[in-house]
PDB file of C-alpha atoms and ligand atoms in Angstrom:
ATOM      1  CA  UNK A1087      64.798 156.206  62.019  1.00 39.00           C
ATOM      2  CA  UNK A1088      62.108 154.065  62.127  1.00 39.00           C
ATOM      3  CA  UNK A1089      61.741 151.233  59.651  1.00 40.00           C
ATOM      4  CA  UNK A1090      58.018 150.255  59.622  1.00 40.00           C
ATOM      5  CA  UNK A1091      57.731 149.832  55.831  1.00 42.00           C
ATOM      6  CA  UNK A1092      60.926 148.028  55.358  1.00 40.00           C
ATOM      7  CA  UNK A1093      59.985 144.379  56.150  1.00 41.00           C
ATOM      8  CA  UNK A1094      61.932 142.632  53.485  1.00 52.00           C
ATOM      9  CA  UNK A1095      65.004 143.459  51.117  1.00 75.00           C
ATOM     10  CA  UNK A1096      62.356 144.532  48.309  1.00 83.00           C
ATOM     11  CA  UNK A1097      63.239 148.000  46.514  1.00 85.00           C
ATOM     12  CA  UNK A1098      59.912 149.265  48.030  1.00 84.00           C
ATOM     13  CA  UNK A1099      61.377 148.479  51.240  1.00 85.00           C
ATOM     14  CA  UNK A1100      64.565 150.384  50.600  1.00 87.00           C
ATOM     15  CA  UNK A1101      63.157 152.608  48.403  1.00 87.00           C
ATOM     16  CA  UNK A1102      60.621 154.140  51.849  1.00 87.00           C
ATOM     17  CA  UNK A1103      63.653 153.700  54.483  1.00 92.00           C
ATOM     18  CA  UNK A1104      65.531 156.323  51.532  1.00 94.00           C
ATOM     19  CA  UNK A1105      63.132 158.753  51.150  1.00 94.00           C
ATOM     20  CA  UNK A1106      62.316 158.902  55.310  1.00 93.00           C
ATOM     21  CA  UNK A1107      66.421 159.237  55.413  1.00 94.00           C
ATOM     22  CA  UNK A1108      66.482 161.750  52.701  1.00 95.00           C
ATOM     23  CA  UNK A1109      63.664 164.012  54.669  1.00 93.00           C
ATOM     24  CA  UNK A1110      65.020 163.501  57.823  1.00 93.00           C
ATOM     25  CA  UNK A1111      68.518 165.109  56.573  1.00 91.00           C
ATOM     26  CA  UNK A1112      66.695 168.094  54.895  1.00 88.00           C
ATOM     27  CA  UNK A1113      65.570 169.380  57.936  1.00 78.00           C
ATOM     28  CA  UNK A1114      69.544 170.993  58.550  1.00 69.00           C
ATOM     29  CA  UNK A1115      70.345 171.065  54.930  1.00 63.00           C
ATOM     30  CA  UNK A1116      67.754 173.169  52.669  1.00 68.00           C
ATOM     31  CA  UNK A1117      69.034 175.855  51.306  1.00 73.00           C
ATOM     32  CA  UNK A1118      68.925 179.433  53.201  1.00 69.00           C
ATOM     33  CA  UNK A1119      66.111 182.001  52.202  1.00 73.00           C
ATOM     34  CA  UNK A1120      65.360 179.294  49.233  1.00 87.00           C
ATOM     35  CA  UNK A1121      65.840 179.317  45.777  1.00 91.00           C
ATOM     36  CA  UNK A1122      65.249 182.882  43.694  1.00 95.00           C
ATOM     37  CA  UNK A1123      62.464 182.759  41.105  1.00 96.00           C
ATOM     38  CA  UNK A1124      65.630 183.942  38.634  1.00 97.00           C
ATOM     39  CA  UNK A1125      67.328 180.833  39.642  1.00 97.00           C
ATOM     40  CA  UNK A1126      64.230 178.517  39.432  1.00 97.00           C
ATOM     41  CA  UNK A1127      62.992 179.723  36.136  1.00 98.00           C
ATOM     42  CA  UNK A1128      66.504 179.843  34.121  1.00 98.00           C
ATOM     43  CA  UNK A1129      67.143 176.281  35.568  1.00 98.00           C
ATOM     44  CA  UNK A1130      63.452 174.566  35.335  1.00 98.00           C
ATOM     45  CA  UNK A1131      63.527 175.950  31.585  1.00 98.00           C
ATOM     46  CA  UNK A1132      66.628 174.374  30.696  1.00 98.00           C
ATOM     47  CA  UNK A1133      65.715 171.238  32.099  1.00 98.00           C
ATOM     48  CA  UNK A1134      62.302 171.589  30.139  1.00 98.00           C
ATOM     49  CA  UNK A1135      64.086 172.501  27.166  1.00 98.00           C
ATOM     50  CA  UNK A1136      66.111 169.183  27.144  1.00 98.00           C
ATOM     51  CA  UNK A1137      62.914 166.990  27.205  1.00 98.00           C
ATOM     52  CA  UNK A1138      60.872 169.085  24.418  1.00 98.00           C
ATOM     53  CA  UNK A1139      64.450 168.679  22.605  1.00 98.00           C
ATOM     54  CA  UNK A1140      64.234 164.724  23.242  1.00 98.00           C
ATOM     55  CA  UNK A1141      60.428 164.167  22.565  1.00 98.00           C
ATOM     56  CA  UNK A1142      61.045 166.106  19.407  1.00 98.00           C
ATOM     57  CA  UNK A1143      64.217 164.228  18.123  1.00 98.00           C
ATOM     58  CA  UNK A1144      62.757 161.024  18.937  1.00 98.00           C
ATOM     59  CA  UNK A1145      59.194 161.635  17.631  1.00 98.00           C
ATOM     60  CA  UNK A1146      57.551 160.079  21.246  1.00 98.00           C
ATOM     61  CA  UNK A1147      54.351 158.825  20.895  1.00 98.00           C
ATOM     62  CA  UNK A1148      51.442 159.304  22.959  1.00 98.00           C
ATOM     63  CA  UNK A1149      51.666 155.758  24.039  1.00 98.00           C
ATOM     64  CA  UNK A1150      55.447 156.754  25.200  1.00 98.00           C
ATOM     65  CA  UNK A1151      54.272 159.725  27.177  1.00 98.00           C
ATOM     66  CA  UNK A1152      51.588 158.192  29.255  1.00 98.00           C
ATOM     67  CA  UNK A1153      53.785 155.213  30.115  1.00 98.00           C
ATOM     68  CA  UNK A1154      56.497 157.621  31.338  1.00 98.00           C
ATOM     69  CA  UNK A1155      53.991 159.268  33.581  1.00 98.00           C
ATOM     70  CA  UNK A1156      53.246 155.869  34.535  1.00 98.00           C
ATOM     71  CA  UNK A1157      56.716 155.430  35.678  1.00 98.00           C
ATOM     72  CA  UNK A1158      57.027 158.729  37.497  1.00 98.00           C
ATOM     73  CA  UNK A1159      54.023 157.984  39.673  1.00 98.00           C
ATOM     74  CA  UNK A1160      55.310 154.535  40.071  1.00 98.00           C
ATOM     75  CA  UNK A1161      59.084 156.017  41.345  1.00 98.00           C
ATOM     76  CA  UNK A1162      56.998 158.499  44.319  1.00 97.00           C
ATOM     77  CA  UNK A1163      54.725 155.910  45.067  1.00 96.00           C
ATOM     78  CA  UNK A1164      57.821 152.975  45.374  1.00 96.00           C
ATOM     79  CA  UNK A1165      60.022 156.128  47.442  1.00 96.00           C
ATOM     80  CA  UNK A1166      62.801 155.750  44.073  1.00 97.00           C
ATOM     81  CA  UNK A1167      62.990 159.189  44.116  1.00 97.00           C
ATOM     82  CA  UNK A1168      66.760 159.262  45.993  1.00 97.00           C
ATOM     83  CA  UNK A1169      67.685 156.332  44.444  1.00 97.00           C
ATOM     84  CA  UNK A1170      66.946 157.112  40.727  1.00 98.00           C
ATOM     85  CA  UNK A1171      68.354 160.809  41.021  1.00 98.00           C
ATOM     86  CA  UNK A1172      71.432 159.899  43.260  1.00 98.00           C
ATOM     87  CA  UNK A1173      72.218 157.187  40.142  1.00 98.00           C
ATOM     88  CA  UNK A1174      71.831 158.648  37.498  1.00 98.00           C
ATOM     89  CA  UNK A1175      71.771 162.683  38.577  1.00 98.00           C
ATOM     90  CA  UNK A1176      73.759 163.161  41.199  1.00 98.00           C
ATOM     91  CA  UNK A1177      78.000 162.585  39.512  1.00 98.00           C
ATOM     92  CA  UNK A1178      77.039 165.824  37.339  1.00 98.00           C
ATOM     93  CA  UNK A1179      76.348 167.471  41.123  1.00 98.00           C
ATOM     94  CA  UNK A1180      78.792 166.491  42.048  1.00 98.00           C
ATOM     95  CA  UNK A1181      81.582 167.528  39.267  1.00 98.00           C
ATOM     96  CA  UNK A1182      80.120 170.924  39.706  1.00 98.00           C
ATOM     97  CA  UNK A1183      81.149 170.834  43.214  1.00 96.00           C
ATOM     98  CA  UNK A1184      84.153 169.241  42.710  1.00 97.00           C
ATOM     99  CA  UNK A1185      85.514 171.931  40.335  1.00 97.00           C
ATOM    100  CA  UNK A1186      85.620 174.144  43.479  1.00 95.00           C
ATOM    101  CA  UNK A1187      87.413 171.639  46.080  1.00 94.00           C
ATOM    102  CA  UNK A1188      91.223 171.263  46.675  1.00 95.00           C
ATOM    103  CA  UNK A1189      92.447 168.059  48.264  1.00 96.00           C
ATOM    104  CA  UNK A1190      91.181 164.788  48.260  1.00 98.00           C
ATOM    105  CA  UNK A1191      88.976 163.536  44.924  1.00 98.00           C
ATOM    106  CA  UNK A1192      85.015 163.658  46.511  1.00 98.00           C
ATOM    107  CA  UNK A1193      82.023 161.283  44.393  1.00 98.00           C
ATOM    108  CA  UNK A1194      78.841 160.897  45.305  1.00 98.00           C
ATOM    109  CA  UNK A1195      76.948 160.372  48.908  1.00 98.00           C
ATOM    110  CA  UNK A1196      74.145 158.725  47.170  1.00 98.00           C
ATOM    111  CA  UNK A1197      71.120 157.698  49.068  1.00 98.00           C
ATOM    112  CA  UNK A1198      72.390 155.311  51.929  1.00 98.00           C
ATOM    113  CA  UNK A1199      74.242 157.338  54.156  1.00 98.00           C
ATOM    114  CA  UNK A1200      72.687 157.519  58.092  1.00 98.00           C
ATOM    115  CA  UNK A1201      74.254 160.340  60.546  1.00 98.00           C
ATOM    116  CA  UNK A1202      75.009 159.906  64.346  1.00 97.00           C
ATOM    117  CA  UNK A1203      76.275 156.298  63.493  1.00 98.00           C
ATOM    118  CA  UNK A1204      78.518 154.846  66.471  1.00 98.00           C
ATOM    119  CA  UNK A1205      81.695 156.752  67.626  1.00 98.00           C
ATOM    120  CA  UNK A1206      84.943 154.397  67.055  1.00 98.00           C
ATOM    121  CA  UNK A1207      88.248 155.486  68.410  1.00 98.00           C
ATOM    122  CA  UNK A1208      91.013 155.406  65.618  1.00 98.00           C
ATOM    123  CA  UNK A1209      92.284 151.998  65.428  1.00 98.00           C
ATOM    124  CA  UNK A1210      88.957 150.028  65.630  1.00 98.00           C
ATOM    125  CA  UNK A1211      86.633 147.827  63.920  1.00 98.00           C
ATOM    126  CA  UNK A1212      82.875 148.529  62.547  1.00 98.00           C
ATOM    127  CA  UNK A1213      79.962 146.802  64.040  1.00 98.00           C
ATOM    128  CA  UNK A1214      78.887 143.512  62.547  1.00 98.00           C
ATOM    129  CA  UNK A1215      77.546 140.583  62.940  1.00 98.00           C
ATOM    130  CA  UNK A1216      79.549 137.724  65.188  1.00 97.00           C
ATOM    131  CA  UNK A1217      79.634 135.569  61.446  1.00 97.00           C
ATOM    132  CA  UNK A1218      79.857 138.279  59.264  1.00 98.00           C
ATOM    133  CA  UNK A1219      80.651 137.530  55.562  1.00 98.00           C
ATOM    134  CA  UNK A1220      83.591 138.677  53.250  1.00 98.00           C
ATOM    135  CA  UNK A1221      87.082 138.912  52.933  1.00 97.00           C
ATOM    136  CA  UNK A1222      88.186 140.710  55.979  1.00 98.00           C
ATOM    137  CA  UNK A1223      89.854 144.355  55.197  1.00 98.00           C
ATOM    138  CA  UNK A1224      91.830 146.432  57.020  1.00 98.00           C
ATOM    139  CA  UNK A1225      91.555 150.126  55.757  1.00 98.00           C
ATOM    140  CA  UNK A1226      93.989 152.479  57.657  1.00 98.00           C
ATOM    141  CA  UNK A1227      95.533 156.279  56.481  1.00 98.00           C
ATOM    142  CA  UNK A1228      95.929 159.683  57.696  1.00 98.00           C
ATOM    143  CA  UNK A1229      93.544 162.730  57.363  1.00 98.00           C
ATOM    144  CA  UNK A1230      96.162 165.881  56.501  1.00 98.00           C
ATOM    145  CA  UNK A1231      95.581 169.506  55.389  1.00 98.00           C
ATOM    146  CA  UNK A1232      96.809 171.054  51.952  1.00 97.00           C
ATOM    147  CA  UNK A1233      99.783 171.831  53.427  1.00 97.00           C
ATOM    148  CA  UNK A1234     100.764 168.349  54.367  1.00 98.00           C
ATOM    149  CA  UNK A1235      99.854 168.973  58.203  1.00 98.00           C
ATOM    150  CA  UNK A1236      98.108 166.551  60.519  1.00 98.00           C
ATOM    151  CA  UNK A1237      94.630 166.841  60.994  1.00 98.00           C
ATOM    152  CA  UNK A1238      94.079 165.382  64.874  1.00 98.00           C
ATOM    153  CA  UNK A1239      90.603 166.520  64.766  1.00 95.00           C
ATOM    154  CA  UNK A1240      89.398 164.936  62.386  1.00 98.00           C
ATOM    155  CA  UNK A1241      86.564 162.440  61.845  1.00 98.00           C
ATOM    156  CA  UNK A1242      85.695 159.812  59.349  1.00 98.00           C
ATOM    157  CA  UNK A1243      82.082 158.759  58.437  1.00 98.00           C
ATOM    158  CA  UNK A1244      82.146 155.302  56.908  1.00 98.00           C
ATOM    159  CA  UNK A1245      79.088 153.302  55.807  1.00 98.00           C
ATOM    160  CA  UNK A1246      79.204 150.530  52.807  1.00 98.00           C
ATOM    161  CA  UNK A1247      77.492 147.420  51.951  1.00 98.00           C
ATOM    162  CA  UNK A1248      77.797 144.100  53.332  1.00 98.00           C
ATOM    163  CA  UNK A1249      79.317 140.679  51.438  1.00 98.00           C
ATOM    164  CA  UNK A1250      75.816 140.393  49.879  1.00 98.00           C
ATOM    165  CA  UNK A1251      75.339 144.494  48.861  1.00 98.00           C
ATOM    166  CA  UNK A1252      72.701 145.487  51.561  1.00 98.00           C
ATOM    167  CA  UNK A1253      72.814 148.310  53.643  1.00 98.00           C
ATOM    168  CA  UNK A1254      72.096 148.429  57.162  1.00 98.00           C
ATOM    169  CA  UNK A1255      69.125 150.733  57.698  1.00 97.00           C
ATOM    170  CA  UNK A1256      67.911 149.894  53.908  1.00 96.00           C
ATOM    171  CA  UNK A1257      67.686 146.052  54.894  1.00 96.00           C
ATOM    172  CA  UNK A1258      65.284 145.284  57.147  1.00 95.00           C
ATOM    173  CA  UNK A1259      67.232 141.831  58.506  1.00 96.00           C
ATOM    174  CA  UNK A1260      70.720 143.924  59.002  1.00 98.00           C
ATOM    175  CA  UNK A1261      71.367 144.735  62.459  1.00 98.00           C
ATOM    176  CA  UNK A1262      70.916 148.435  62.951  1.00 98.00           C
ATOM    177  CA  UNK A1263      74.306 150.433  62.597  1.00 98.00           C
ATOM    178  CA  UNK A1264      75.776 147.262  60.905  1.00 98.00           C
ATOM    179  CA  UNK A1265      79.100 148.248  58.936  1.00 98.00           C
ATOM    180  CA  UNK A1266      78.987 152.159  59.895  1.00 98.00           C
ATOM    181  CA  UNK A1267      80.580 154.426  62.372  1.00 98.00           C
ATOM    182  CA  UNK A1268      81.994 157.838  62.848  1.00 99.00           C
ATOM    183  CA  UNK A1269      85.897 156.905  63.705  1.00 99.00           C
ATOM    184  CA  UNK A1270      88.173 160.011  65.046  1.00 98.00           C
ATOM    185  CA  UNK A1271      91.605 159.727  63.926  1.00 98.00           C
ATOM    186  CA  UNK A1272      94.998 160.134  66.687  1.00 98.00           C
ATOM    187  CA  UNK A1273      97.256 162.773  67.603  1.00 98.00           C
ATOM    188  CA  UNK A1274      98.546 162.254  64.143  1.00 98.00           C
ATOM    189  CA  UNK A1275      95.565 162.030  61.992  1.00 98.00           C
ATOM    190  CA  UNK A1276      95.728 158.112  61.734  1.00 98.00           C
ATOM    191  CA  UNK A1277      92.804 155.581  61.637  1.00 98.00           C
ATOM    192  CA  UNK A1278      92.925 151.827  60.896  1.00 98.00           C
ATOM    193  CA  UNK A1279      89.663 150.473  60.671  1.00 98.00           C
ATOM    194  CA  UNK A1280      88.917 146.865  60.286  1.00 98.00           C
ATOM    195  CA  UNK A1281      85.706 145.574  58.093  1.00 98.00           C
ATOM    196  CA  UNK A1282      84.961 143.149  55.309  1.00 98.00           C
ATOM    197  CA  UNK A1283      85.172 143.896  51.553  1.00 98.00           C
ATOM    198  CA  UNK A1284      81.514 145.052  50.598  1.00 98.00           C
ATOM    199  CA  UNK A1285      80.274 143.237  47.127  1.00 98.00           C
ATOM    200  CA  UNK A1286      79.329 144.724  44.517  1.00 98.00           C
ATOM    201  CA  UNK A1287      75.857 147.364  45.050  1.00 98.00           C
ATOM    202  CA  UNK A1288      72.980 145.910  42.267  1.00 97.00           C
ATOM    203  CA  UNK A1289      69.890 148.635  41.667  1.00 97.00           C
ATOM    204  CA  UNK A1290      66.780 146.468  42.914  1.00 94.00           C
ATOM    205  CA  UNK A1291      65.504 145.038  39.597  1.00 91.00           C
ATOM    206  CA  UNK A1292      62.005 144.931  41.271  1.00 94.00           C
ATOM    207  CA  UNK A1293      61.163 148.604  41.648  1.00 97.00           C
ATOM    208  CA  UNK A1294      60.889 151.031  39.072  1.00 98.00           C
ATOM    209  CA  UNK A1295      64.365 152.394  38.435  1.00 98.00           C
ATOM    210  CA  UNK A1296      65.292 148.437  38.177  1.00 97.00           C
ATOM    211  CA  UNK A1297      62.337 148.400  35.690  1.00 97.00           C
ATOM    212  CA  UNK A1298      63.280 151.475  33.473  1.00 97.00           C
ATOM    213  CA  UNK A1299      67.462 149.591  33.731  1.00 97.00           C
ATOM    214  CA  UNK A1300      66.008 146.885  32.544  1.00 96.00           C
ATOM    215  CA  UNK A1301      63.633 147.999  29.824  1.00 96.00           C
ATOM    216  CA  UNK A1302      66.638 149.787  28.381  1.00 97.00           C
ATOM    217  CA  UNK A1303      68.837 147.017  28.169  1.00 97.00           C
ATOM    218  CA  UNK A1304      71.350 148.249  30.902  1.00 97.00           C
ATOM    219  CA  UNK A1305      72.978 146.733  33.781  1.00 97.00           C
ATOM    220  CA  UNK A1306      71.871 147.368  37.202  1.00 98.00           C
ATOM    221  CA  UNK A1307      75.151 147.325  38.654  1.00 98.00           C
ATOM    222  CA  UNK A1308      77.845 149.605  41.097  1.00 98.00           C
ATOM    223  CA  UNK A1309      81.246 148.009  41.644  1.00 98.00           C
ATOM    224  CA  UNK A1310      82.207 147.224  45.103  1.00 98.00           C
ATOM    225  CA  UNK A1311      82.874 150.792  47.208  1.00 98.00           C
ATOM    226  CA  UNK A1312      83.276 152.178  50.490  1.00 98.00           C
ATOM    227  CA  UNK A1313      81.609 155.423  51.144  1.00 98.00           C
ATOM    228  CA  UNK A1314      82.980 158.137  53.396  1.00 98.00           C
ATOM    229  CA  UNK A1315      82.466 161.617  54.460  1.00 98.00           C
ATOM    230  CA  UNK A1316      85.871 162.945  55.877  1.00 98.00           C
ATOM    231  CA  UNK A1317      85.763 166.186  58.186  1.00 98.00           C
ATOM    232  CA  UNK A1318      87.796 168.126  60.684  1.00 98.00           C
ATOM    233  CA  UNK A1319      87.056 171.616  62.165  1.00 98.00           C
ATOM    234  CA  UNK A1320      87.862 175.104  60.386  1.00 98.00           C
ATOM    235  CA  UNK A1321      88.096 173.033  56.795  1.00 98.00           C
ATOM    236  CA  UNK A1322      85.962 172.215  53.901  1.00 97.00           C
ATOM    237  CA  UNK A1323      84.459 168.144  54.387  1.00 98.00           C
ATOM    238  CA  UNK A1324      84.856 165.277  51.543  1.00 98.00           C
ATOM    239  CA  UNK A1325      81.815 163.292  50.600  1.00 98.00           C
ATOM    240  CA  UNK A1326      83.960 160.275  48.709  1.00 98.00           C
ATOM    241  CA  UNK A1327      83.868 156.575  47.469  1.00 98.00           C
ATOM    242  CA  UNK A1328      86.754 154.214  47.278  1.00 98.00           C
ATOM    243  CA  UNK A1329      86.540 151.098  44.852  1.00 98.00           C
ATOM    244  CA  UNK A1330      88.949 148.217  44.830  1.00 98.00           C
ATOM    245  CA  UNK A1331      91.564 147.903  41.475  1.00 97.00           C
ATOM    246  CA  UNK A1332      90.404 144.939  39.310  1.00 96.00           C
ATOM    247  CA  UNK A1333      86.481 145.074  40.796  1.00 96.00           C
ATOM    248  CA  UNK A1334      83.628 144.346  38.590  1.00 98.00           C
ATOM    249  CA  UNK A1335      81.477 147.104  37.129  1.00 98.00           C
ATOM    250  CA  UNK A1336      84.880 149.366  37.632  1.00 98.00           C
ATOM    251  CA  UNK A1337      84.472 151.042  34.039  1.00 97.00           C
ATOM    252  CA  UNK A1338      80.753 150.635  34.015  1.00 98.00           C
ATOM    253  CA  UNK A1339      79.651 151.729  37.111  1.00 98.00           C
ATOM    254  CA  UNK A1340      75.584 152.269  36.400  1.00 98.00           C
ATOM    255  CA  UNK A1341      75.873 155.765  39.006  1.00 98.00           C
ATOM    256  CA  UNK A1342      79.300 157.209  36.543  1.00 98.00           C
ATOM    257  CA  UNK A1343      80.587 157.693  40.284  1.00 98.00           C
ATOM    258  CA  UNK A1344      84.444 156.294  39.855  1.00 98.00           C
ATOM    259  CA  UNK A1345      87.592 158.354  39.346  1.00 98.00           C
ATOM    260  CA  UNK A1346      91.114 156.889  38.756  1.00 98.00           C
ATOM    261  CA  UNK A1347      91.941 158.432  42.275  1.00 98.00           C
ATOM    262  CA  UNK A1348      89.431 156.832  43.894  1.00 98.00           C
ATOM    263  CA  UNK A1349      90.558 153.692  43.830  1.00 98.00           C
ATOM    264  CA  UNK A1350      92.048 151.303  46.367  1.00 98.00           C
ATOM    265  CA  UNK A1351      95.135 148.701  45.900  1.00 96.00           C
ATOM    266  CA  UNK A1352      94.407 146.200  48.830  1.00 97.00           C
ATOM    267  CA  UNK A1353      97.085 143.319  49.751  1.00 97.00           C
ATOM    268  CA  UNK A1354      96.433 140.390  51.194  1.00 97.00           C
ATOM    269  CA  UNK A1355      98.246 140.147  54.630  1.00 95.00           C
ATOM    270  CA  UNK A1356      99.908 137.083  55.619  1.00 94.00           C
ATOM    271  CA  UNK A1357      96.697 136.700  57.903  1.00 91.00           C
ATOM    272  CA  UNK A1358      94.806 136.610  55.119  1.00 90.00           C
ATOM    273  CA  UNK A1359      93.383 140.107  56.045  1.00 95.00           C
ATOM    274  CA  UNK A1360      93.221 142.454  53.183  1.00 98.00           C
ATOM    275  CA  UNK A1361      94.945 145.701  53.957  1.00 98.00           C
ATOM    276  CA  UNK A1362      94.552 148.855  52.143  1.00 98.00           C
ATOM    277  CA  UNK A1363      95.914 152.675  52.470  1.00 98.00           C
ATOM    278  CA  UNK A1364      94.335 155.871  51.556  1.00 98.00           C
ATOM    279  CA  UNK A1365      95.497 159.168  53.254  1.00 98.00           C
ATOM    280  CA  UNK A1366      92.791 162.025  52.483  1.00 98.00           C
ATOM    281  CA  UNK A1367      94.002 165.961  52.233  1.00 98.00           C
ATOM    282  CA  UNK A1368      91.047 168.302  53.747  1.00 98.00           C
ATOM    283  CA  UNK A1369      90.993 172.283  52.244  1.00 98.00           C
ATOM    284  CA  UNK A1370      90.347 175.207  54.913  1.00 97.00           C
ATOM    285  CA  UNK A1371      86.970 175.820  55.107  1.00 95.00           C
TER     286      UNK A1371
HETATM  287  C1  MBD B1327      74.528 152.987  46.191  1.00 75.27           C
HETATM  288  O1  MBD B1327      75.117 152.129  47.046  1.00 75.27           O
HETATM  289  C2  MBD B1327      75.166 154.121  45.917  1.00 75.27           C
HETATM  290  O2  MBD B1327      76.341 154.326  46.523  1.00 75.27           O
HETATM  291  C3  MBD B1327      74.618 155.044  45.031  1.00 75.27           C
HETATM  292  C4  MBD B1327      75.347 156.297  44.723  1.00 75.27           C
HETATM  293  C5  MBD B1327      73.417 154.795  44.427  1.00 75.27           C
HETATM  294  C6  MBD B1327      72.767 153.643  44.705  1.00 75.27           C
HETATM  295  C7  MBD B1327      73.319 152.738  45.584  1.00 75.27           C
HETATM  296 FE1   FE B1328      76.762 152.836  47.929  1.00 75.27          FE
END
């Protein structure tokens, strides 16, 4: 990926490095043959239906309309588009989805994840920086099918934010590949990877979906969270998040991406390492 707009931390910066991400991964994904006209129309109607319903309920004024149109040229132009519909769009996707999975609880991928990160054997650590910040965190489990068996072939993608909430790849003074890596579990499904505790993830209050938070009188906030995407050949892959008990922005989270099962217990380790356990359960495909 290259990174030419994304000189600073700015949400322009982050906002460009999503939207080149988000295109790049569309290339494999889009959906075969397209979308029907059927499909298109009964959806596209509903949606318009819900926004004649609000501008109707709410008596919006012309004023109001042109400075939402404002906005939505101001969210393409700033490359918000991931970010503002992976926040606030994307859970609802997701329970859809979710109605249909067995196995582990799945949330959102939202609009940091990078593929073909580094390769890590099971018990490993991710790439950072020689003076990395944050509490140090050992995260270790076992990938398993529905019927309690081992899965030795599987894989688990893990990206998440560093002590300060950046992203690697969304950051322009991260090291590339920083906290990320594709780690393939043992013989017995096991991994134990070592990182740091990510902080807390706060929507850049200087680009537009920071604007329209703050207009509103919201906060801009995600608690702490690792994200994964958990596979293994023949069965059906988990797109997750895990969030630490007692975090900030737990029962708040600005994306509505938590679930009670998605969150993590760690101890501290009389290293001082934080150590944490979460064994995932994979459906056939
Ligand atoms: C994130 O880190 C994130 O996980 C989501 C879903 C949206 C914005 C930032
Ligand atoms: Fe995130």
């Amino acid at each position: 990926m290259t990174t030419t707009e994304n000189t600073s931390p700015t949400a322009a910066g982050s906002g460009a490095s999503a939207t080149q991400a988000f295109r790049a991964s569309q290339q494999q994904g889009a959906p075969e043959g397209g979308v029907s006209a059927e499909r298109v129309s009964t959806v596209v109607q509903a949606v318009l239906a819900g926004v004649h319903e609000a501008i109707h309920t709410h008596q919006v004024t012309y004023p109001e309309f042109q400075a939402a149109k404002q906005w939505l040229i101001d969210v393409g132009e700033g490359g918000e588009w991931p970010l503002l519909l992976d926040v606030f769009v994307e859970h609802e996707v997701e329970d859809v989805a979710s109605r249909t999975q067995q196995g582990s609880k799945g949330s959102i991928l939202g609009p940091y994840y990078l593929p073909d990160q580094q390769k890590l054997p099971a018990v490993t650590a991710l790439p950072m920086r020689a003076d990395e910040q944050g509490t140090p965190l050992t995260f270790a489990g076992q990938v398993r099918d529905t019927a309690g068996n081992p899965l030795p072939g599987a894989e688990l993608d893990i990206w998440h934010a560093d002590d300060e909430g950046y992203y690697s790849g969304f950051a322009p003074h991260l090291p590339e590949g920083n906290l990320r890596g594709v780690v393939a579990v043992d013989e017995q499904g096991r991994f134990e990877i070592d990182t740091i505790q990510p902080a807390p993830y706060q929507i850049p209050t200087d680009g537009p979906t920071g604007m329209l938070i703050t207009a509103a009188g919201w906060h801009p906030w995600r608690p702490a969270h690792l994200h994964l995407i958990v596979r293994a050949p023949g069965h059906r892959s988990i797109t997750t998040q895990l969030y630490f008990e007692g975090g900030q922005w737990l029962d708040s989270d600005v994306a509505q991406a938590t679930k009670p099962e998605l969150v993590l217990d760690p101890h501290p380790q009389e290293d001082g390492r934080l150590r944490s356990e979460y064994d995932f359960v994979l459906e056939p495909a």
